[in-house]
mmCIF file of C-alpha atoms and ligand atoms in Angstrom:
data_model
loop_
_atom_site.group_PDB
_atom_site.id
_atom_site.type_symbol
_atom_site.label_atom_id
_atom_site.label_comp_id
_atom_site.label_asym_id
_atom_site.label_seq_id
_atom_site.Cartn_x
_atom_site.Cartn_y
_atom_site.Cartn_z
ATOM 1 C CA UNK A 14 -10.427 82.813 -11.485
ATOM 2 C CA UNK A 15 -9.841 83.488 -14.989
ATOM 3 C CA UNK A 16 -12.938 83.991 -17.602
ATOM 4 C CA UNK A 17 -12.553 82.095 -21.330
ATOM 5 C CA UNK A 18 -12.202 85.786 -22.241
ATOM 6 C CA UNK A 19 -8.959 86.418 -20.485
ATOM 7 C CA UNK A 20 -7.903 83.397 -21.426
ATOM 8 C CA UNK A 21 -3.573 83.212 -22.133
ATOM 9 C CA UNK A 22 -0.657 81.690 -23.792
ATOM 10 C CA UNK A 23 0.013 80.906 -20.170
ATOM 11 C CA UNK A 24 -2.442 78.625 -19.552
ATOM 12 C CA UNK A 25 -1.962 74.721 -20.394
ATOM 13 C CA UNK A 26 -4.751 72.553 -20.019
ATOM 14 C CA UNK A 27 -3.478 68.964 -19.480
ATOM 15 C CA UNK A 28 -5.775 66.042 -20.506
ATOM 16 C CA UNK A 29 -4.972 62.609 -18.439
ATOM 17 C CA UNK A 30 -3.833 60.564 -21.443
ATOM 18 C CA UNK A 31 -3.206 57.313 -19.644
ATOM 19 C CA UNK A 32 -6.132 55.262 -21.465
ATOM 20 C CA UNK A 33 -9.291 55.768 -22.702
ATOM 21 C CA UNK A 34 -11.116 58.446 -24.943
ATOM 22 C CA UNK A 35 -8.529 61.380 -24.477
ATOM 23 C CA UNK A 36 -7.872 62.577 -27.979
ATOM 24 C CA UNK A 37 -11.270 64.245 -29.031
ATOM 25 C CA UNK A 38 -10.713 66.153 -25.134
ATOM 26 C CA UNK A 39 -7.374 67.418 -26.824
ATOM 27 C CA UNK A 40 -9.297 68.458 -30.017
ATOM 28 C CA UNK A 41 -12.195 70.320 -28.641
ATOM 29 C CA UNK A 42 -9.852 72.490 -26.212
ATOM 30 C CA UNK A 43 -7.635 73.107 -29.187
ATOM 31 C CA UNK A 44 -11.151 74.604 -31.376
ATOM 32 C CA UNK A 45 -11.343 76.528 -28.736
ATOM 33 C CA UNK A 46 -7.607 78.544 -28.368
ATOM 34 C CA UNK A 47 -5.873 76.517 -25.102
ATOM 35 C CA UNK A 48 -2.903 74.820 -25.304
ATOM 36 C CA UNK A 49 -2.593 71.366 -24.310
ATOM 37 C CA UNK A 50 -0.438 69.310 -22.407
ATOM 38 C CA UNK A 51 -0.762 65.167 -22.559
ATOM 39 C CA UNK A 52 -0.682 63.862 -18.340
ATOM 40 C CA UNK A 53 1.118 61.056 -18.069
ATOM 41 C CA UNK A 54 3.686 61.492 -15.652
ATOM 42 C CA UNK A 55 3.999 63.608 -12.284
ATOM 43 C CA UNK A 56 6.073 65.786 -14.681
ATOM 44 C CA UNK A 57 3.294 66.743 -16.961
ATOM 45 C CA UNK A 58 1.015 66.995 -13.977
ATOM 46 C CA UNK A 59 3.473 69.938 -12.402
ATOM 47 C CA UNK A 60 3.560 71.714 -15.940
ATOM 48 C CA UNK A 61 -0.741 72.195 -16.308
ATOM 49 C CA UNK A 62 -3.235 74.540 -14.864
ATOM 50 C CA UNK A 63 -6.230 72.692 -15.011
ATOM 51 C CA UNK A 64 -6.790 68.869 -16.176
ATOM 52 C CA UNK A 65 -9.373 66.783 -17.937
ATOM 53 C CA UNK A 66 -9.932 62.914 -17.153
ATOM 54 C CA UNK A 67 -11.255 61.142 -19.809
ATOM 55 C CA UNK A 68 -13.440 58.606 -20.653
ATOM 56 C CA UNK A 69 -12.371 54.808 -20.969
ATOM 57 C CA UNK A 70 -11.916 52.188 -18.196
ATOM 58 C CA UNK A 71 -11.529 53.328 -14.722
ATOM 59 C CA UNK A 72 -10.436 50.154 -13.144
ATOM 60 C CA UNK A 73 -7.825 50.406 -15.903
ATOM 61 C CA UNK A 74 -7.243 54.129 -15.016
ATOM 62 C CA UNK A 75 -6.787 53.180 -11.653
ATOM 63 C CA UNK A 76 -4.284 51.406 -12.048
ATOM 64 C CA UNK A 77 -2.695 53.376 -14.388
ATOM 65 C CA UNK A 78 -2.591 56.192 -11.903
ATOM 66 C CA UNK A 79 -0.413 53.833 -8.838
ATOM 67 C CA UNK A 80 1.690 52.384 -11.611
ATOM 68 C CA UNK A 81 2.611 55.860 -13.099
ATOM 69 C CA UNK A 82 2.893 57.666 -9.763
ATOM 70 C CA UNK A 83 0.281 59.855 -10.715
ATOM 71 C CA UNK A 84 -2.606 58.832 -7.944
ATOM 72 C CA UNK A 85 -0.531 60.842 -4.651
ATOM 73 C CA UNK A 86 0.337 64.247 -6.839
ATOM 74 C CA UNK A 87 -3.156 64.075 -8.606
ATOM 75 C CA UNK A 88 -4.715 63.744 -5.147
ATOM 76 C CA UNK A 89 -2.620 66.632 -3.878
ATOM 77 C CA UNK A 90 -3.308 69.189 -6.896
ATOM 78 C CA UNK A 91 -7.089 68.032 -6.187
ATOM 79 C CA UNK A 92 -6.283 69.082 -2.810
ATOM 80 C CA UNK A 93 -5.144 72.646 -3.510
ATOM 81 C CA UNK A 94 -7.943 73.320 -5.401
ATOM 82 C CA UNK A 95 -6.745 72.616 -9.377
ATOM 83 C CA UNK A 96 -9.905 72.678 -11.294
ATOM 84 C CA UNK A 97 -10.568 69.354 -12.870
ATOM 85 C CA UNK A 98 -13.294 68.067 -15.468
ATOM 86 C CA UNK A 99 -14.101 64.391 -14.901
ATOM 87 C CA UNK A 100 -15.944 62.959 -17.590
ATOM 88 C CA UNK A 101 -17.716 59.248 -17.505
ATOM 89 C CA UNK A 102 -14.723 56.817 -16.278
ATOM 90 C CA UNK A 103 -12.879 60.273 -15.233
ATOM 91 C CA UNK A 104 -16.185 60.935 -12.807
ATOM 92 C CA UNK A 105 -15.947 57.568 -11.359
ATOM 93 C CA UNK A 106 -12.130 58.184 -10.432
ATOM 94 C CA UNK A 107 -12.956 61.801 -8.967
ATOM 95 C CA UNK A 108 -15.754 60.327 -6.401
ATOM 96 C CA UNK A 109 -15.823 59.552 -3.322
ATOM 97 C CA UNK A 110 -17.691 56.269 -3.481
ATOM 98 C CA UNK A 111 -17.705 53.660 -5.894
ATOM 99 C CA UNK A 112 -20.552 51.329 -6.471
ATOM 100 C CA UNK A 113 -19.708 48.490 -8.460
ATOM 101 C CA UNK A 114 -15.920 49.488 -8.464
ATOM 102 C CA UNK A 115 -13.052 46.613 -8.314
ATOM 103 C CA UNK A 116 -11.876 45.939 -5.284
ATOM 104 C CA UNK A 117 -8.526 47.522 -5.758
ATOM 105 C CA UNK A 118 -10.387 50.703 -7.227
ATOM 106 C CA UNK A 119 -9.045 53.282 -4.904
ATOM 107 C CA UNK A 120 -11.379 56.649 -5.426
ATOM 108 C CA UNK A 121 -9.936 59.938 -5.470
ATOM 109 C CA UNK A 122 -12.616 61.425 -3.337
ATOM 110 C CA UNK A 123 -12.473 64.882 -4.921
ATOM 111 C CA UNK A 124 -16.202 65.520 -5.249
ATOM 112 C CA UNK A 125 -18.788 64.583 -2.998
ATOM 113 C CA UNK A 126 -20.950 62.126 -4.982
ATOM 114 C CA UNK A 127 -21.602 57.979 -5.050
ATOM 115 C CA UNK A 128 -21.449 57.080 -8.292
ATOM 116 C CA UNK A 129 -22.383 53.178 -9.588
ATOM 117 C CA UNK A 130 -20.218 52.137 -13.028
ATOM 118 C CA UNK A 131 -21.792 50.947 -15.870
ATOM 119 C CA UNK A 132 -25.181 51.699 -14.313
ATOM 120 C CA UNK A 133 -27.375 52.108 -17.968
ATOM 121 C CA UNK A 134 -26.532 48.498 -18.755
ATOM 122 C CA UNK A 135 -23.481 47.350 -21.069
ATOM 123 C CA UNK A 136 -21.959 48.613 -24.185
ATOM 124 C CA UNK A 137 -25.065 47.890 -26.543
ATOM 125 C CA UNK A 138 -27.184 49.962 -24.426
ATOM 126 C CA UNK A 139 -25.391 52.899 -24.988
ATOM 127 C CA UNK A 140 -27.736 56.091 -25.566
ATOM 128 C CA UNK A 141 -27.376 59.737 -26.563
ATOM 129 C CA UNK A 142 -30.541 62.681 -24.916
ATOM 130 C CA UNK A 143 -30.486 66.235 -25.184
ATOM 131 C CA UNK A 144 -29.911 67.361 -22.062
ATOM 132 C CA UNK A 145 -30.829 71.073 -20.505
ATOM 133 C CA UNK A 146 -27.770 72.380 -18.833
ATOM 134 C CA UNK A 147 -28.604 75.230 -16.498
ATOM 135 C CA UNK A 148 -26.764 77.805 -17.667
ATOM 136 C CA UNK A 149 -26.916 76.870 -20.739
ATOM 137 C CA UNK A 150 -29.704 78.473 -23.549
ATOM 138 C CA UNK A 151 -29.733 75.955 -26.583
ATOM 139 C CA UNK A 152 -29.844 71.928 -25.175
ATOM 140 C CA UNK A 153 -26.644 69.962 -25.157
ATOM 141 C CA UNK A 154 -26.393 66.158 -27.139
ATOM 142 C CA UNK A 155 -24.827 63.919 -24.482
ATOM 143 C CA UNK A 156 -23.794 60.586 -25.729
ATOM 144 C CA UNK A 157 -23.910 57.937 -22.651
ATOM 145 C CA UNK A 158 -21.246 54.622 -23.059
ATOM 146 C CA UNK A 159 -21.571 52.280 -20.357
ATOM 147 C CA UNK A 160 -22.279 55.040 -18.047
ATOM 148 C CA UNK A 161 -21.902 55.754 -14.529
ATOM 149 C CA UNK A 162 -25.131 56.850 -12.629
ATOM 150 C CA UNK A 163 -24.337 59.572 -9.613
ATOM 151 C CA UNK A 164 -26.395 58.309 -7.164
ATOM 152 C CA UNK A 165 -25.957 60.349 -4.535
ATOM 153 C CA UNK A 166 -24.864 63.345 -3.770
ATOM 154 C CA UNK A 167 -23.556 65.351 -0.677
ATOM 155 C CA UNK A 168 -25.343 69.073 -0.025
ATOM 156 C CA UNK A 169 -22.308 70.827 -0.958
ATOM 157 C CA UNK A 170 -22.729 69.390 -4.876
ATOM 158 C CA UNK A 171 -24.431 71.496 -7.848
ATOM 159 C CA UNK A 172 -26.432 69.534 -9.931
ATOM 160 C CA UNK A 173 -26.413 71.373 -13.554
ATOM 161 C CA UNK A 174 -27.752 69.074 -15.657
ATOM 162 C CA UNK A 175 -30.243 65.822 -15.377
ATOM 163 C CA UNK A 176 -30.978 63.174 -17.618
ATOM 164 C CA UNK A 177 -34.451 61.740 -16.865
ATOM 165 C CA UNK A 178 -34.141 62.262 -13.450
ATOM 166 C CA UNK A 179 -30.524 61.596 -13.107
ATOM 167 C CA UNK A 180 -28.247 64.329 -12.220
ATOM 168 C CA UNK A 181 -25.386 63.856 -15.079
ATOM 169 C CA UNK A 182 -23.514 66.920 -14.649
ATOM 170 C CA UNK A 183 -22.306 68.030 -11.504
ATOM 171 C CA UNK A 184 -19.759 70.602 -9.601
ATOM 172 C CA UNK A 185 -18.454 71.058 -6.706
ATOM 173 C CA UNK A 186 -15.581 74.254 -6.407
ATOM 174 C CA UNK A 187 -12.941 72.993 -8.729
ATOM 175 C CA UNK A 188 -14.323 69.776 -9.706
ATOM 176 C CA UNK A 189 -17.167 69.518 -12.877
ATOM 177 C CA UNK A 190 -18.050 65.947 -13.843
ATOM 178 C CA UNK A 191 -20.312 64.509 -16.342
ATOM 179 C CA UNK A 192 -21.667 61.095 -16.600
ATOM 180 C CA UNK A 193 -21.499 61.346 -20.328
ATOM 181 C CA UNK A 194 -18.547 62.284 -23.518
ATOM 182 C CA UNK A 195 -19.169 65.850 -23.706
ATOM 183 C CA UNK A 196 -16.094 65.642 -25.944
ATOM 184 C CA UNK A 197 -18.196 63.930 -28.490
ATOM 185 C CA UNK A 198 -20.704 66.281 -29.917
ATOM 186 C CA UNK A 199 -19.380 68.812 -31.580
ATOM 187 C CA UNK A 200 -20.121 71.456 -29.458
ATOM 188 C CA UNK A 201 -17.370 72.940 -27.104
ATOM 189 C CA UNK A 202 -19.828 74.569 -24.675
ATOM 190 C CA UNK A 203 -18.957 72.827 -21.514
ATOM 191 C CA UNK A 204 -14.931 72.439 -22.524
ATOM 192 C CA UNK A 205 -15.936 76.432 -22.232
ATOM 193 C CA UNK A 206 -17.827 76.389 -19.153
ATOM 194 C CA UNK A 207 -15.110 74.448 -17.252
ATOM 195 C CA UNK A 208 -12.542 76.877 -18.431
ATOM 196 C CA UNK A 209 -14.846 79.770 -16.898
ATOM 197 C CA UNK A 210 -13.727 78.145 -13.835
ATOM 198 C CA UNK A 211 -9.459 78.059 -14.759
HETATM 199 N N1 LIG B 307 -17.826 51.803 -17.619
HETATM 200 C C1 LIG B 307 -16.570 52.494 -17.650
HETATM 201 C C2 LIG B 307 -15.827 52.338 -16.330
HETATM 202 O O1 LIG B 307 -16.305 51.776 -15.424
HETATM 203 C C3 LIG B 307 -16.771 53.953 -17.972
HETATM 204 C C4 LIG B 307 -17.280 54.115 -19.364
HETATM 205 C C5 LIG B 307 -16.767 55.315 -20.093
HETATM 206 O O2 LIG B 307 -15.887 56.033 -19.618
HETATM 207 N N2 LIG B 307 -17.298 55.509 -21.271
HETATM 208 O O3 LIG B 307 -14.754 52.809 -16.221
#
């Protein structure tokens, strides 16, 4: 475990850049001094430390991930512990149920939590909160796009944030997701909290 502190040229964060909202990721780690690395073939996967999976369309994303050869080395660095920060449709690919999924949509199973797509309504209903993040002082803006709701989750999973009384941030050892675009908000606090954990 590396702090933000210790932070080196050594260290590439990749960002999943098969679909979906994964150029403000790229921007926010930048602001904050890590090199990047766009994921979009088992290549790029091999060449990162740590990886961020964007917002966007899962069911899309799912795909993505068989047709790219992605899904069986993804599930492997999962495996041996790569830390990884799901966000929105990147949550709903690291669970390990799907409510609401496609048919096809196989999950990655990487964190313990059920999680139902596009649970807040459709796009219109769309909302932003300020959430309290537990280790957090000042609150965090979350904007919420056709959301995800986690609703479950298995005894081994921190809840670190709630919205209402929905848990929208979560961890479990390598694996922080959010229901919402941290990427966003102009703030880089939890890109910097997940890299506490690289
Ligand atoms: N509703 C989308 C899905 O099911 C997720 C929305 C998002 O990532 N903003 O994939």
């Amino acid at each position: 475990m590396v702090g933000l502190s210790r932070i080196n040229d050594s260290l590439t964060v990749g960002v999943l850049a098969l679909q979906g909202a994964f150029s403000r990721h790229e921007d926010v780690l930048q602001q904050i001094g890590v090199s990047t690395r766009q994921v979009r073939t088992p290549q790029d996967l091999d060449a990162v430390t740590a990886l961020v999976m964007p917002g966007g369309e899962s069911t899309t994303m799912s795909q993505l991930l068989e047709s790219s050869e992605l899904f069986e080395p993804l599930a492997k660095r999962l495996n041996a512990g790569m830390p990884v920060f799901g966000t929105c449709a990147g949550m709903i690919l690291l669970a390990k149920r799907i409510v609401d999924g496609r048919d096809d949509q196989l999950p990655l199973g990487a964190i313990d939590i059920e999680v139902q797509r596009n649970a807040y309504g459709r796009q219109v209903d769309s909302f932003e909160a300020d959430i309290k993040v537990d280790t957090l002082e000042a609150p965090f803006h979350a904007v919420f796009i056709r959301a995800p709701r986690i609703v479950s989750l298995g005894s081994g999973v921190k809840a670190l944030a709630y919205c209402d009384d929905d848990v929208v941030l979560a961890q479990q050892d390598n694996i922080l997701v959010a229901s919402f675009h941290p990427e966003l908000s102009n703030d880089t606090r939890l890109h910097e909290l997940f890299l506490k954990e690289v």
